[in-house]
Every structure is written in C-alpha cells, then in structure tokens.
XYZ file of C-alpha atoms in Angstrom:
698
model
C 10.062 19.823 2.095
C 8.113 21.975 4.470
C 7.645 25.565 3.202
C 8.041 28.042 6.131
C 9.096 31.677 5.588
C 9.082 35.292 7.266
C 6.718 37.363 4.779
C 5.000 35.684 2.122
C 5.340 32.213 3.372
C 3.388 28.657 2.874
C 2.928 26.320 5.224
C 1.813 22.591 5.157
C 1.395 20.613 8.246
C 2.263 17.050 7.729
C 1.825 14.079 10.089
C 4.421 12.631 12.292
C 4.306 9.540 10.029
C 3.696 10.449 6.343
C 3.667 13.555 4.375
C 1.225 13.464 1.484
C 1.107 16.045 -0.984
C -1.966 14.240 -2.764
C -4.150 14.449 0.254
C -6.332 17.420 -0.818
C -6.683 15.951 -4.363
C -8.908 12.914 -3.153
C -12.552 13.297 -4.174
C -15.188 12.787 -1.436
C -15.482 9.317 -2.321
C -12.240 7.989 -0.832
C -11.443 5.751 -3.851
C -10.460 8.684 -6.273
C -6.981 10.486 -6.561
C -7.008 12.968 -9.249
C -3.436 14.237 -9.902
C -2.037 16.879 -12.227
C 1.135 16.820 -14.082
C 3.040 19.442 -15.133
C 3.784 20.295 -18.890
C 6.041 17.970 -20.248
C 9.610 19.436 -20.885
C 10.653 19.767 -24.270
C 13.797 21.190 -26.104
C 15.841 21.504 -22.763
C 19.295 21.281 -22.950
C 21.804 19.918 -20.545
C 23.535 23.335 -20.404
C 24.184 25.096 -17.086
C 25.835 28.120 -15.575
C 28.688 28.850 -13.376
C 26.823 31.249 -11.476
C 23.289 32.028 -10.927
C 23.229 35.382 -12.744
C 25.840 34.924 -15.287
C 24.963 31.565 -17.313
C 27.916 29.932 -19.077
C 27.224 27.295 -21.890
C 28.969 24.235 -20.487
C 27.596 20.826 -21.956
C 27.903 17.806 -19.743
C 26.503 14.663 -21.514
C 25.291 11.982 -19.046
C 25.973 9.379 -21.480
C 29.746 10.057 -21.633
C 32.316 8.901 -18.910
C 32.529 11.610 -16.607
C 35.860 13.467 -15.895
C 38.601 11.640 -13.250
C 39.107 13.309 -9.961
C 36.198 15.263 -8.650
C 32.661 15.038 -9.664
C 29.102 16.045 -8.701
C 25.507 15.537 -9.373
C 23.241 18.260 -7.950
C 19.535 18.201 -7.981
C 16.815 20.893 -7.430
C 13.475 20.486 -7.700
C 10.727 23.245 -7.226
C 7.628 21.561 -8.505
C 6.652 24.613 -10.242
C 2.719 25.243 -11.012
C 2.428 22.054 -8.645
C 0.409 22.151 -5.480
C 3.203 21.972 -3.149
C 5.792 24.249 -5.023
C 9.030 25.135 -3.236
C 10.847 28.211 -3.547
C 14.209 27.673 -2.238
C 15.167 24.635 -4.174
C 16.907 26.363 -7.120
C 18.721 28.790 -4.983
C 19.936 25.707 -2.943
C 21.560 23.946 -5.816
C 23.183 26.955 -7.229
C 24.998 28.231 -3.510
C 25.957 24.226 -3.451
C 27.504 24.386 -6.990
C 29.277 27.727 -6.155
C 30.727 26.372 -2.952
C 31.917 23.156 -4.642
C 33.449 25.504 -7.522
C 34.985 28.193 -5.492
C 35.776 26.627 -2.292
C 36.835 23.052 -3.536
C 38.052 23.673 -6.855
C 35.498 21.289 -8.564
C 35.806 21.969 -12.312
C 32.461 23.324 -13.650
C 32.407 20.732 -16.337
C 32.389 18.025 -13.655
C 29.368 19.052 -12.367
C 25.979 17.518 -13.654
C 23.201 19.878 -12.824
C 19.135 18.821 -13.192
C 16.645 21.575 -12.586
C 13.373 22.925 -13.985
C 14.703 26.250 -15.230
C 16.382 26.704 -18.147
C 19.076 25.895 -19.586
C 19.250 22.821 -17.209
C 17.941 19.164 -17.796
C 14.764 18.687 -16.002
C 14.834 16.684 -12.921
C 12.512 13.831 -14.087
C 12.801 10.336 -12.491
C 14.498 8.735 -15.613
C 17.100 11.747 -15.865
C 17.858 11.592 -11.888
C 18.617 7.743 -12.440
C 20.680 8.350 -15.755
C 22.644 10.906 -13.681
C 23.118 8.400 -10.782
C 24.646 5.810 -13.216
C 26.824 8.868 -14.780
C 27.972 9.777 -11.166
C 29.169 6.320 -10.574
C 31.071 5.540 -14.270
C 34.586 4.621 -14.369
C 35.369 5.028 -10.681
C 39.173 4.995 -9.858
C 41.157 5.324 -6.752
C 41.110 8.644 -5.201
C 37.986 10.020 -7.023
C 35.594 12.223 -4.763
C 31.868 12.402 -5.525
C 28.996 14.533 -4.527
C 25.247 13.988 -4.635
C 23.084 16.873 -3.754
C 19.189 17.075 -3.774
C 17.131 19.925 -2.577
C 13.145 18.980 -2.706
C 10.265 17.096 -1.402
C 11.115 13.809 0.473
C 8.428 11.397 1.557
C 7.952 8.034 3.747
C 6.596 4.907 2.404
C 5.475 1.736 3.887
C 8.249 -0.825 3.053
C 7.567 -4.526 2.111
C 10.916 -6.254 2.089
C 11.780 -6.358 5.979
C 14.934 -4.110 5.798
C 13.848 -0.891 7.852
C 13.600 -0.945 11.494
C 10.797 1.713 11.570
C 8.896 -0.251 8.853
C 9.128 2.736 6.314
C 11.183 3.443 3.168
C 12.265 6.956 2.770
C 12.090 8.519 -0.902
C 13.059 11.597 -3.067
C 10.634 13.161 -5.152
C 11.458 13.904 -8.924
C 9.456 16.499 -10.522
C 7.174 13.806 -12.249
C 6.802 11.601 -9.316
C 2.815 12.002 -9.532
C 3.003 10.221 -12.795
C 6.303 7.944 -12.570
C 6.765 7.721 -8.868
C 9.415 8.368 -6.166
C 12.867 6.970 -5.863
C 13.347 4.712 -3.016
C 16.237 4.595 -0.552
C 16.832 1.049 -1.536
C 17.316 2.226 -5.026
C 19.715 5.013 -4.405
C 21.733 2.931 -2.116
C 21.969 0.501 -4.880
C 22.835 3.171 -7.505
C 25.436 4.958 -5.802
C 26.354 3.218 -2.550
C 26.806 -0.230 -3.402
C 29.145 0.335 -6.377
C 31.819 2.620 -4.268
C 35.258 0.912 -4.932
C 38.132 0.990 -2.681
C 39.564 4.490 -2.608
C 36.617 6.407 -3.731
C 34.941 8.884 -1.543
C 30.977 9.890 -1.874
C 29.227 12.665 -0.315
C 25.605 13.091 -0.239
C 23.947 15.994 0.936
C 20.045 15.532 1.176
C 17.823 18.604 1.886
C 14.135 16.982 2.106
C 11.676 15.961 4.515
C 12.098 12.377 6.096
C 15.633 12.069 5.040
C 17.731 10.832 7.970
C 18.574 7.200 6.249
C 17.959 8.133 2.702
C 21.043 6.398 1.467
C 20.338 3.380 3.851
C 23.672 3.436 5.250
C 24.703 0.839 7.853
C 25.949 3.546 10.681
C 23.832 6.635 11.918
C 25.734 8.928 13.949
C 23.672 9.697 17.563
C 24.431 13.290 18.349
C 23.056 13.153 21.815
C 25.087 10.002 22.954
C 28.167 10.793 20.644
C 28.281 7.308 19.565
C 27.381 5.612 16.156
C 24.073 3.634 16.027
C 23.909 0.396 13.970
C 21.438 0.965 11.138
C 22.076 -2.189 9.340
C 18.660 -3.723 8.235
C 16.942 -6.380 10.470
C 16.724 -8.533 7.108
C 20.702 -8.739 6.511
C 20.345 -7.358 3.355
C 23.914 -5.963 2.453
C 23.825 -2.042 2.188
C 27.474 -1.373 2.356
C 29.754 -0.216 -0.259
C 32.263 -2.222 -2.372
C 35.225 -0.984 -0.575
C 34.716 2.731 -0.721
C 33.320 5.408 1.645
C 29.846 7.022 1.471
C 28.745 9.969 3.892
C 25.437 11.432 4.080
C 24.289 14.707 5.740
C 20.554 14.707 5.805
C 18.130 17.511 6.641
C 16.295 15.878 9.328
C 15.306 12.492 11.191
C 13.137 9.989 9.070
C 9.985 11.205 10.763
C 10.733 14.679 10.750
C 10.201 17.641 8.331
C 12.723 19.980 6.642
C 12.074 23.518 6.070
C 12.087 25.920 2.968
C 12.571 29.286 4.616
C 14.172 32.702 4.387
C 14.869 32.988 8.367
C 18.679 31.726 7.522
C 19.659 33.865 4.679
C 21.045 37.340 5.235
C 19.791 38.472 1.948
C 16.071 36.942 2.844
C 16.125 34.334 0.026
C 14.167 31.458 0.157
C 16.541 28.486 0.699
C 16.533 25.061 2.673
C 17.404 25.467 6.210
C 19.908 22.805 6.258
C 21.726 23.653 3.014
C 22.173 27.287 4.175
C 23.482 26.579 7.479
C 25.967 23.715 6.155
C 27.248 26.112 3.406
C 27.591 28.873 6.138
C 29.542 26.472 8.544
C 32.146 25.547 6.050
C 32.532 29.024 4.746
C 32.995 30.353 8.263
C 35.561 27.538 9.099
C 37.531 28.051 5.636
C 37.566 31.837 6.343
C 39.104 31.228 9.849
C 41.640 28.993 8.519
C 40.368 25.968 10.730
C 40.346 22.392 9.717
C 37.044 21.057 8.783
C 35.376 18.120 10.719
C 32.131 16.137 10.374
C 31.603 17.146 14.172
C 32.256 20.845 13.695
C 29.791 20.922 10.613
C 27.126 18.963 12.343
C 27.409 21.057 15.758
C 27.321 24.263 13.774
C 24.490 23.507 11.733
C 22.376 22.182 15.233
C 23.221 25.649 16.558
C 22.522 27.837 13.594
C 18.878 26.147 13.475
C 18.034 27.463 16.775
C 19.103 30.846 16.157
C 16.196 32.397 14.206
C 13.920 30.623 16.606
C 15.605 32.643 19.717
C 15.163 35.612 18.051
C 11.502 35.005 17.194
C 12.012 35.441 13.243
C 8.668 33.480 12.356
C 5.064 35.136 12.101
C 2.518 34.101 14.484
C 0.875 31.581 12.087
C 4.275 29.521 11.779
C 4.692 29.800 15.790
C 1.463 28.450 16.569
C 1.998 25.310 14.028
C 5.568 24.734 15.384
C 5.669 26.314 18.800
C 8.480 28.817 17.535
C 10.648 25.861 16.724
C 11.974 24.247 13.420
C 11.743 20.679 14.566
C 14.316 19.227 12.462
C 17.618 17.560 13.603
C 20.190 17.319 10.762
C 21.800 13.865 10.818
C 25.025 12.190 9.699
C 25.489 8.516 8.473
C 28.176 6.674 7.033
C 28.850 3.386 5.486
C 31.757 2.885 8.267
C 32.412 3.919 11.804
C 35.001 6.717 12.055
C 35.874 9.572 14.479
C 33.957 12.455 13.497
C 35.920 14.605 15.825
C 39.242 13.789 14.563
C 38.794 13.208 10.884
C 38.814 16.274 8.743
C 36.203 15.972 5.980
C 37.903 19.324 4.017
C 34.149 18.725 3.124
C 34.911 16.644 0.362
C 38.735 16.237 -0.322
C 40.377 13.096 -0.069
C 43.281 13.964 2.136
C 43.439 11.370 5.098
C 43.405 12.719 8.321
C 45.027 10.217 10.919
C 45.977 11.707 14.319
C 44.947 14.224 17.361
C 47.770 16.718 15.715
C 45.180 17.736 12.692
C 42.229 18.122 14.778
C 39.871 21.311 14.468
C 40.564 23.489 17.498
C 36.775 23.354 18.107
C 36.624 19.605 18.513
C 35.887 17.712 21.438
C 38.490 16.312 23.880
C 40.359 13.117 23.194
C 38.257 11.160 25.501
C 35.171 12.489 23.494
C 36.651 11.241 20.081
C 37.478 7.826 21.402
C 33.790 7.336 22.463
C 32.745 8.366 18.637
C 33.733 4.618 17.674
C 31.191 3.203 20.291
C 33.032 -0.108 20.323
C 33.740 -0.415 16.714
C 37.238 -1.073 15.245
C 39.479 2.119 15.652
C 41.523 3.736 12.883
C 45.045 2.745 12.235
C 48.272 5.137 11.966
C 46.846 6.301 8.200
C 43.598 7.128 9.110
C 41.756 4.118 7.627
C 40.231 1.181 9.495
C 42.374 -2.169 9.498
C 38.994 -4.005 9.943
C 35.406 -2.973 8.936
C 31.984 -4.166 9.454
C 31.165 -3.848 5.942
C 29.580 -6.991 5.062
C 27.889 -9.790 6.967
C 25.721 -12.683 6.229
C 21.852 -12.595 5.985
C 19.824 -14.050 8.432
C 19.064 -17.961 7.820
C 16.231 -18.301 5.174
C 16.213 -14.796 4.040
C 15.688 -13.781 0.477
C 17.176 -10.315 -0.457
C 15.272 -8.135 -2.692
C 18.435 -7.707 -5.056
C 21.886 -9.075 -5.498
C 23.843 -6.175 -3.526
C 27.580 -5.241 -4.418
C 29.950 -7.142 -2.498
C 33.178 -5.577 -0.783
C 36.255 -7.497 -1.302
C 37.238 -10.462 0.666
C 34.081 -11.331 1.960
C 34.283 -15.027 1.399
C 31.876 -14.555 -1.731
C 29.116 -14.196 0.178
C 25.897 -15.094 -2.256
C 22.495 -14.007 -1.890
C 19.515 -15.713 -3.068
C 17.760 -13.112 -5.551
C 13.854 -12.658 -4.833
C 12.225 -14.705 -7.464
C 9.688 -13.010 -9.860
C 5.947 -13.242 -9.190
C 5.221 -16.926 -10.472
C 1.283 -17.130 -10.856
C -0.114 -20.629 -10.935
C -0.314 -22.272 -14.461
C -3.360 -21.348 -16.340
C -6.087 -24.256 -15.801
C -7.982 -25.146 -18.911
C -9.643 -22.345 -20.876
C -10.543 -20.007 -18.069
C -8.354 -17.875 -15.904
C -8.468 -14.975 -13.829
C -6.553 -12.110 -12.010
C -8.125 -10.417 -9.165
C -6.388 -7.407 -7.358
C -7.780 -5.799 -4.385
C -6.041 -3.053 -2.401
C -6.850 -1.651 0.918
C -3.597 0.487 1.208
C -3.446 -0.266 4.804
C -1.278 2.048 6.817
C -1.682 4.826 4.267
C -3.654 7.897 4.653
C -6.350 7.221 1.951
C -6.718 3.724 2.871
C -9.879 1.707 1.825
C -11.874 -1.019 3.753
C -13.787 -3.057 1.073
C -11.155 -3.872 -1.662
C -10.037 -7.404 -0.372
C -13.748 -8.139 0.351
C -14.571 -7.505 -3.215
C -11.818 -9.849 -4.501
C -12.983 -12.620 -2.115
C -16.548 -11.959 -3.517
C -15.632 -11.916 -6.808
C -13.519 -15.164 -6.504
C -16.363 -17.004 -5.078
C -18.498 -15.871 -7.943
C -16.231 -17.076 -10.444
C -15.621 -20.719 -8.999
C -19.510 -21.176 -7.915
C -21.296 -19.331 -10.792
C -18.847 -19.827 -13.558
C -16.905 -23.122 -12.525
C -13.285 -21.131 -12.636
C -10.735 -23.954 -10.995
C -9.345 -22.411 -8.016
C -5.876 -22.999 -9.409
C -6.689 -20.743 -12.456
C -7.336 -17.738 -10.160
C -4.443 -15.361 -9.239
C -5.185 -13.312 -6.167
C -3.366 -10.154 -5.631
C -3.986 -8.324 -2.085
C -2.053 -7.224 0.793
C -3.118 -10.146 2.859
C -1.072 -12.590 0.323
C 2.413 -13.724 0.741
C 5.519 -11.213 -0.554
C 5.079 -12.342 -4.316
C 1.273 -11.897 -4.280
C 1.308 -8.325 -2.790
C -0.370 -5.982 -5.347
C 2.700 -3.935 -6.183
C 3.296 -2.331 -9.348
C 5.827 -4.744 -10.554
C 3.469 -7.600 -9.484
C 0.399 -6.508 -11.089
C 2.265 -6.162 -14.447
C 3.636 -9.547 -14.308
C -0.130 -10.855 -13.618
C -1.404 -9.206 -16.558
C 1.185 -10.594 -18.689
C 0.469 -14.060 -17.284
C -3.201 -13.501 -17.589
C -2.848 -13.365 -21.862
C 0.145 -15.558 -22.058
C -0.483 -18.284 -24.524
C -4.286 -17.296 -24.880
C -5.771 -19.338 -27.461
C -9.605 -19.516 -29.195
C -12.171 -20.443 -26.616
C -10.001 -18.775 -23.690
C -12.240 -16.722 -21.270
C -10.303 -14.178 -19.260
C -11.367 -11.938 -16.053
C -9.536 -9.304 -15.053
C -10.903 -7.369 -11.664
C -9.529 -4.573 -9.904
C -10.814 -2.809 -6.908
C -8.680 -0.219 -5.246
C -7.879 3.612 -5.836
C -8.015 5.152 -9.629
C -6.729 8.491 -10.778
C -6.459 10.459 -13.872
C -3.317 12.188 -15.378
C -2.936 14.786 -18.498
C -2.623 12.844 -21.567
C 0.407 13.528 -23.510
C 0.215 11.302 -26.611
C -3.137 12.847 -27.915
C -5.163 9.428 -27.798
C -7.744 10.601 -25.140
C -10.936 11.927 -26.035
C -11.237 14.209 -22.790
C -7.408 14.879 -22.661
C -6.864 12.647 -19.706
C -5.307 9.078 -19.109
C -7.157 7.068 -16.396
C -4.565 4.772 -14.012
C -5.226 2.385 -11.189
C -2.769 2.958 -8.278
C -0.680 -0.268 -6.989
C 0.317 -0.576 -3.148
C 3.373 1.101 -3.823
C 2.434 3.858 -6.218
C 3.696 6.527 -4.276
C 7.253 5.201 -5.136
C 6.849 3.186 -8.424
C 4.076 5.538 -10.081
C 0.599 4.291 -11.475
C -0.171 2.175 -14.330
C -1.976 3.908 -16.868
C -4.792 3.021 -19.423
C -2.270 2.740 -22.546
C -0.235 0.097 -20.499
C -3.338 -2.220 -19.710
C -4.729 -1.951 -23.119
C -1.376 -3.085 -24.574
C -1.001 -5.759 -22.115
C -4.336 -7.578 -21.959
C -6.494 -6.216 -24.808
C -4.375 -6.016 -28.111
C -2.844 -9.711 -27.489
C -6.532 -11.115 -27.554
C -6.483 -13.619 -30.517
C -9.982 -14.481 -32.494
C -12.207 -16.612 -30.522
C -10.839 -15.508 -26.898
C -12.651 -13.143 -24.593
C -11.677 -10.821 -21.908
C -14.061 -9.550 -19.321
C -12.703 -6.592 -16.990
C -14.465 -5.715 -13.911
C -13.183 -2.251 -12.821
C -14.462 -0.757 -9.231
C -12.505 2.376 -9.065
C -12.905 6.311 -9.516
C -12.309 7.667 -13.200
C -12.433 3.958 -14.533
C -14.934 4.402 -17.366
C -12.273 3.777 -20.088
C -9.641 2.382 -17.944
C -9.033 -0.339 -21.040
C -8.927 2.530 -23.472
C -11.634 0.316 -25.552
C -12.860 1.936 -28.614
C -16.360 1.711 -28.110
C -18.365 2.884 -24.865
C -21.906 2.445 -24.202
C -23.514 5.071 -21.781
C -26.913 5.728 -20.283
C -28.627 8.970 -22.023
C -30.888 11.609 -20.128
C -33.983 9.432 -21.414
C -32.824 6.372 -19.609
C -31.657 4.501 -22.827
C -28.162 2.975 -23.496
C -26.139 4.052 -26.544
C -22.742 3.764 -28.091
C -20.055 6.294 -28.448
C -16.950 5.957 -30.629
C -13.836 6.720 -28.662
C -11.576 6.601 -32.061
C -9.304 9.286 -32.704
C -7.873 9.573 -36.141
C -4.370 9.108 -36.448
C -4.086 7.573 -32.742
C -2.776 4.213 -31.722
C -4.833 1.001 -32.410
C -6.692 0.008 -29.246
C -8.686 -2.921 -30.312
C -7.878 -6.654 -29.976
C -6.102 -8.881 -32.382
C -9.525 -10.601 -32.777
C -10.948 -11.315 -29.856
C -13.383 -9.618 -27.911
C -12.657 -7.512 -24.771
C -15.537 -6.095 -22.551
C -15.036 -3.795 -19.638
C -17.842 -3.277 -16.907
C -16.373 -0.029 -14.795
C -17.661 1.439 -11.645
C -18.276 5.221 -13.018
C -17.604 7.451 -16.077
C -14.131 8.994 -16.235
C -15.145 12.255 -14.416
C -16.904 10.136 -11.692
C -16.060 8.900 -8.184
C -16.731 5.158 -7.233
C -17.714 4.396 -3.469
C -16.395 2.097 -0.890
C -19.526 1.982 1.273
C -21.297 -0.113 3.739
C -24.682 1.029 2.625
C -25.387 -2.590 0.942
C -24.786 -4.997 4.111
C -23.017 -3.153 6.809
C -19.769 -4.524 5.502
C -17.559 -2.542 3.544
C -17.629 -3.239 -0.514
C -17.214 -1.606 -3.533
C -20.613 -0.376 -5.076
C -19.856 -1.844 -8.541
C -18.387 -5.025 -6.892
C -21.391 -5.753 -4.821
C -24.045 -4.934 -7.556
C -22.305 -6.891 -10.148
C -21.911 -9.968 -7.984
C -25.444 -9.812 -6.485
C -27.053 -9.401 -9.889
C -25.335 -12.243 -11.332
C -26.131 -14.445 -8.454
C -29.746 -13.684 -8.739
C -30.196 -13.736 -12.552
C -28.655 -16.656 -14.041
C -29.040 -16.016 -17.688
C -28.905 -11.872 -17.882
C -28.364 -9.810 -21.014
C -25.433 -6.950 -20.559
C -28.280 -4.316 -20.858
C -30.397 -6.204 -17.986
C -26.989 -6.276 -16.137
C -26.192 -2.727 -16.692
C -29.639 -1.216 -15.736
C -30.014 -3.397 -12.444
C -26.654 -2.269 -11.341
C -27.812 1.243 -11.767
C -30.916 0.622 -9.707
C -28.951 -1.190 -6.870
C -26.626 1.681 -6.791
C -29.589 4.322 -6.824
C -31.340 2.386 -3.938
C -28.263 2.543 -1.852
C -27.795 6.140 -2.757
C -31.190 7.144 -1.356
C -31.101 4.472 1.686
C -30.793 5.071 5.367
C -27.541 4.624 7.197
C -25.319 6.413 4.581
C -22.556 8.179 6.087
C -21.161 11.666 4.618
C -18.957 9.915 1.965
C -21.413 7.871 0.636
C -24.617 9.825 0.656
C -23.727 11.459 -2.721
C -22.774 8.189 -4.362
C -23.687 9.353 -7.607
C -21.583 6.864 -9.991
C -23.018 5.447 -12.874
C -21.762 1.912 -14.190
C -20.390 1.983 -17.814
C -19.870 -0.692 -20.417
C -17.188 -0.410 -23.225
C -16.202 -3.083 -25.768
C -13.521 -3.656 -28.559
C -16.789 -3.980 -31.014
C -20.127 -2.869 -30.902
C -23.034 -5.059 -30.023
C -26.943 -5.229 -29.105
C -26.334 -5.399 -25.487
C -30.267 -6.137 -24.841
C -30.173 -9.547 -26.851
C -26.570 -10.552 -26.015
C -26.423 -12.674 -22.581
C -23.452 -12.399 -20.255
C -21.160 -15.559 -20.341
C -17.975 -15.386 -18.664
C-alpha cells in the first residue's frame, strides 16, 4: 500500500511492475539483503473490541467452529517499527468492523480480528492461514462470509503458468520478511475453492496490486461494462465448489493503493478504497436505496476523483502522481452476473431477481443486459441455470494442486504436480548445486548460474563425481528443479538420505543471503543467517537453523560434507560450532561458537566443513573482475585454486582465495559496486583440526 497524506505524509514511489519494500536493505554488493524483524509478539490474546474507543473483551477462538450464519475475518497490518509502516490500516479494519456490526447486524462474536495492537492476535502468516481455516469451517447453505485485508500487497513472478500477466499477487503478513507472503493461489485454495452451494463470500482487499488477489475467474471491466474472462491459461480450476465469491479490490494488478487522509472528514489516515467503499454503502443506506454492485463500484470511482479535483495533495505528492491517485478499484467474481440489477445489500443473502428491485441509480435495462457479455443470464430466481464454474485443463497440463470441484462436473480429476525427484545417489558421492539469478526481480544477479556450472565441472573432472549424482537447481532447469523453497528443502533432504560411512557430500549455493533477528538465543551475534530461494518473497527464507538440522546433524560417523556458500552474511550459515578466521597478524585461528544451553549444532559423528564467501557482517561480490564474465568471487577463486593445485591443504586454499580476491579488488576494470570487494572467505567445521596439515579431499 502506498503512503499518501496531507500534512505529515510519507511517500514511496514504486515501479509499475513490482513494489519492493526491501530494496533499500540491499548492501552495496548486490548479493546481500539484510532484513529486520519486529520483536516477536508474546502474550497477545484474541480478544477484541466492539468500537475503537471502548474495548469489550469478547474471545474468539480460531480453533473452534465459528457461529452459523454471518461471520467475518478482518485483518489490518500497519507493520509497526518496520521500514514501510502504514498509518491507516488499523482505522480501516475498525471502520469495516463497525459497518458490519451496525449496518449489517453481524454479531460481534462472529468477527475474528487480527491486528498488531492489543488486545488482538498479531497478523502473522500462520495466524492469517489459521483464520482462513476458521472462516471456512462447517459451511452451510445460507452462510454469508466476509474477508477483509488492509496492508501491503506485492507482485511475484509466477512459476506455474496460471497468470495471464506472468505475476502472482500477494498480501504481506506482519512477519513477511521472515516467513514470506501469502500468494493469490493460496488464498483461492483456502477461501474460494471450499465455498459450497448457497454460501456467499465477499472479500474486500485494500492493498497494492490487489486486482485479482483471489484469482477469481471473471473480472468486471468498468470501461466496457462487460465481464472479462480471467481464467488461467494453464486451465487450473479456480472456481468454487458451488458457492459464490465476490471481491472488491483497491486497484488493478499493476497499480498502487493509497493510504491517505484526503478522503476522511476527520483527516484520519485510511485506505482510500476502504474509506470510499464504506461511504458509498452508508450513503445508500441512509437514502433507503437498494445497494447494487454497480452502484458501489461507480460511487468509489467517483469519490476517488474528488480530492484530486480539489487539489488536496501537497506539492511533493502532486509531482509524483501528477495530481492523481492512480488506482482503479475492481470487482471480480466466481461467476458472471448483472452488477446493475443484483443487489448486494452489501453482504446479505437475499436473492435479487428482477428489474423491480433495481437501485434507482442503476444503468438502463439495455446496459444491464450487456453486463453478461454473452454468458448465461439469470433465471427467475436470480440464480444462473448454467454456470461456467468448471472446465477441463489443457491437454497434458499438470495442476499445482488438486482443486475443489463443484458438483456435477463429471468428476474431472487433475493430475497432482509431483514432488521434486532428484536422481538416485550414485556410489558414495553426491552433490546439490543451487544457483539463483533472480531474473525478473529488482535485485537480480548475473553470475550465480555460471557458478553452478563451474562447480559441476570441477566435481566431475577433478573429483570424479558421476553426472547422475549431481542435482542442479537453477532457473534454467525444468519446473521440478527450479530453486524454490520447496525444491531446495527437498534437495537438501535427498543429499543426506541414506548417508553412510565413506560417503562424500557437497552442497554449493550461489545467490542472495540475508540476516534476521535471532529469536531462540543460539547465535553469538544475535542474528540468524539465511539463504533466499527464488520465491523467498512469498515463501520466505531458509534459516541457518533449518540447514543445520537438515544436512549437518544427520551426518553419521565416517561421512563428510563440504558446503561452499557464495552469498552475503554467510560466515556461519551452517551454524557449525567452530569457526576459523584470519586475525590481524595474518594467522588463522579457531573460535568457538558454542553457546551454553543452546541446541546442539554438531553432527552425528561425521564431519561437516563449510567454506563461506565472507564473515556474517560482510557482503560477497557478484563480479566480472576475474574474467569479464559474471561470477561469484568465492566460487571463482575456489574453483581456480583447486584446478591449479591438486593437493592443497585447507590453510593453503584459504590463503590463496584471500589473495585472489584481494588482487581483484585492487585490479583494473572494477565497477562502483565491485571496487570495495572487501569480503574475507571463512572456514567453519563441526570439529577443530590443523588446517595447515590436513589436505582437502572431496
């Protein structure tokens, strides 16, 4: 959500394709993304108030079945103490809650609220997912549901071919930096697919890039007065199980939504769409008018223009937005209907069938007929006799998940996307090589895939690894081998599966790295290190705690693991208990990273060795300084050193890599990002040893 205001307003200008609230957290070398995490919520309860000023302790337990009839899930996220804090989200959900209670007779005990202020439950990713499940529990004919979200929204490159524009839309929980965002596919699966016959869902989403946030099959085009077909090109089923889903979105998928005081009579910060939508409904109710979807949509669009005509924005805002808020609220639905004749009563379940019940402000009957755009028209009871709710997938298409099927669809069955299936381990050597360029994202890299290919050649030619025992994860591989969080996790599990004495394992990673605040007290510096999968913006990071638990602790006696980690903040990415650093005198010295009473981070008898690109507080370089072709500084120096010296000790390897990177730093032809390539490669291990006498053997 964009921040806009009259007096003390905040502005962030985002691109037309993707808003990235982390772009200022990139260090000068483009491989590092440092993030911050708000203090963990503790002791919050799930009581909330009837009005903003008079809290009433009413407990709503998401683990219990919700009441019958009307129920709502409201979520307002302000991202307190984070970089892009919002001002209006809390007021938005309070206004929406009051509207539901006062105008539409929603019982207070049927409204579940997630917000950062007491006494509400915090809007974490897990809590939001739990709230979705609560909202859909025990659905029965006649139930009316509401989902409301006010907060940040983003776009993410999609990987399964179900978006016409190539981007998935997301909402951002308060902990999105650590645990990732919630994808439109997941929202559709959680609250659209399960809707059974006779159940209606209204979603109001006030965030940037929210046009198709529920992935509903039909989007109303206000310019043509017709429904556009938004069904995915892949053929995936995004329909309901017989119910009806309708979504009001703050803007189109490529647009921004405003957080502003321009529309509030009290000059309170609110979401522009939320404020104007509530105003439209209240005005219609006060005038005893029948509320139609077209009336609401038309009123919102008209209201958004008023402050712009009056020149309510200060000069800085005007220069950025050309005196306009460039957001066009949208309406989408699981089925086609006449928005001019069907009264929504906003959220009631009263069927509206004929012209006699139309709102006086509706378009003429001829206009109402065009709303259907050639799709089946309603019967006398206001319901469609034939609805295009289900359709067969394209030939050969593999769906990402098994969708909910509406009744009477001839039992269409979709093939489920298989899990990652790495090749069988060959002999006693196996490797996982992961390189991510983040193509299409703002902080893309150039050399990570090159790093992986160089590392594969080294393992095959120098260390005699069979090709069939090497698993590559890059963006250039097939869908099952794209370096998503799910696929990386599966590959790490495969790497150590069935590991025995004598096995030699390799894990190589080249991509972005970050740090997040440690919450379990097992880090010397108070930060966890992490790697960033290709879909980290949605699914979140993979922390060092998880990497250690997956590939370090299971190592049996006699097995060895070498990890080569080419990313920022990578010094202790495997959380190994012993770290070998170079001191000011130029000597390598072991340091203990064992914390009393913390979880055990060693192996089950084997040996784990990690060679990292830099210390935990440093950045690593994606550079052309060595050959003119983009590579990671650590990977290039590691590969070239081993190719030239067949029987090196670990100490000699570290020293030569330090020298190579130092020479590149002082060399000619470095660009501004590379000119301070100040990384210092680091060695860590599950046990101490003499690095100057022990030879490297993979």
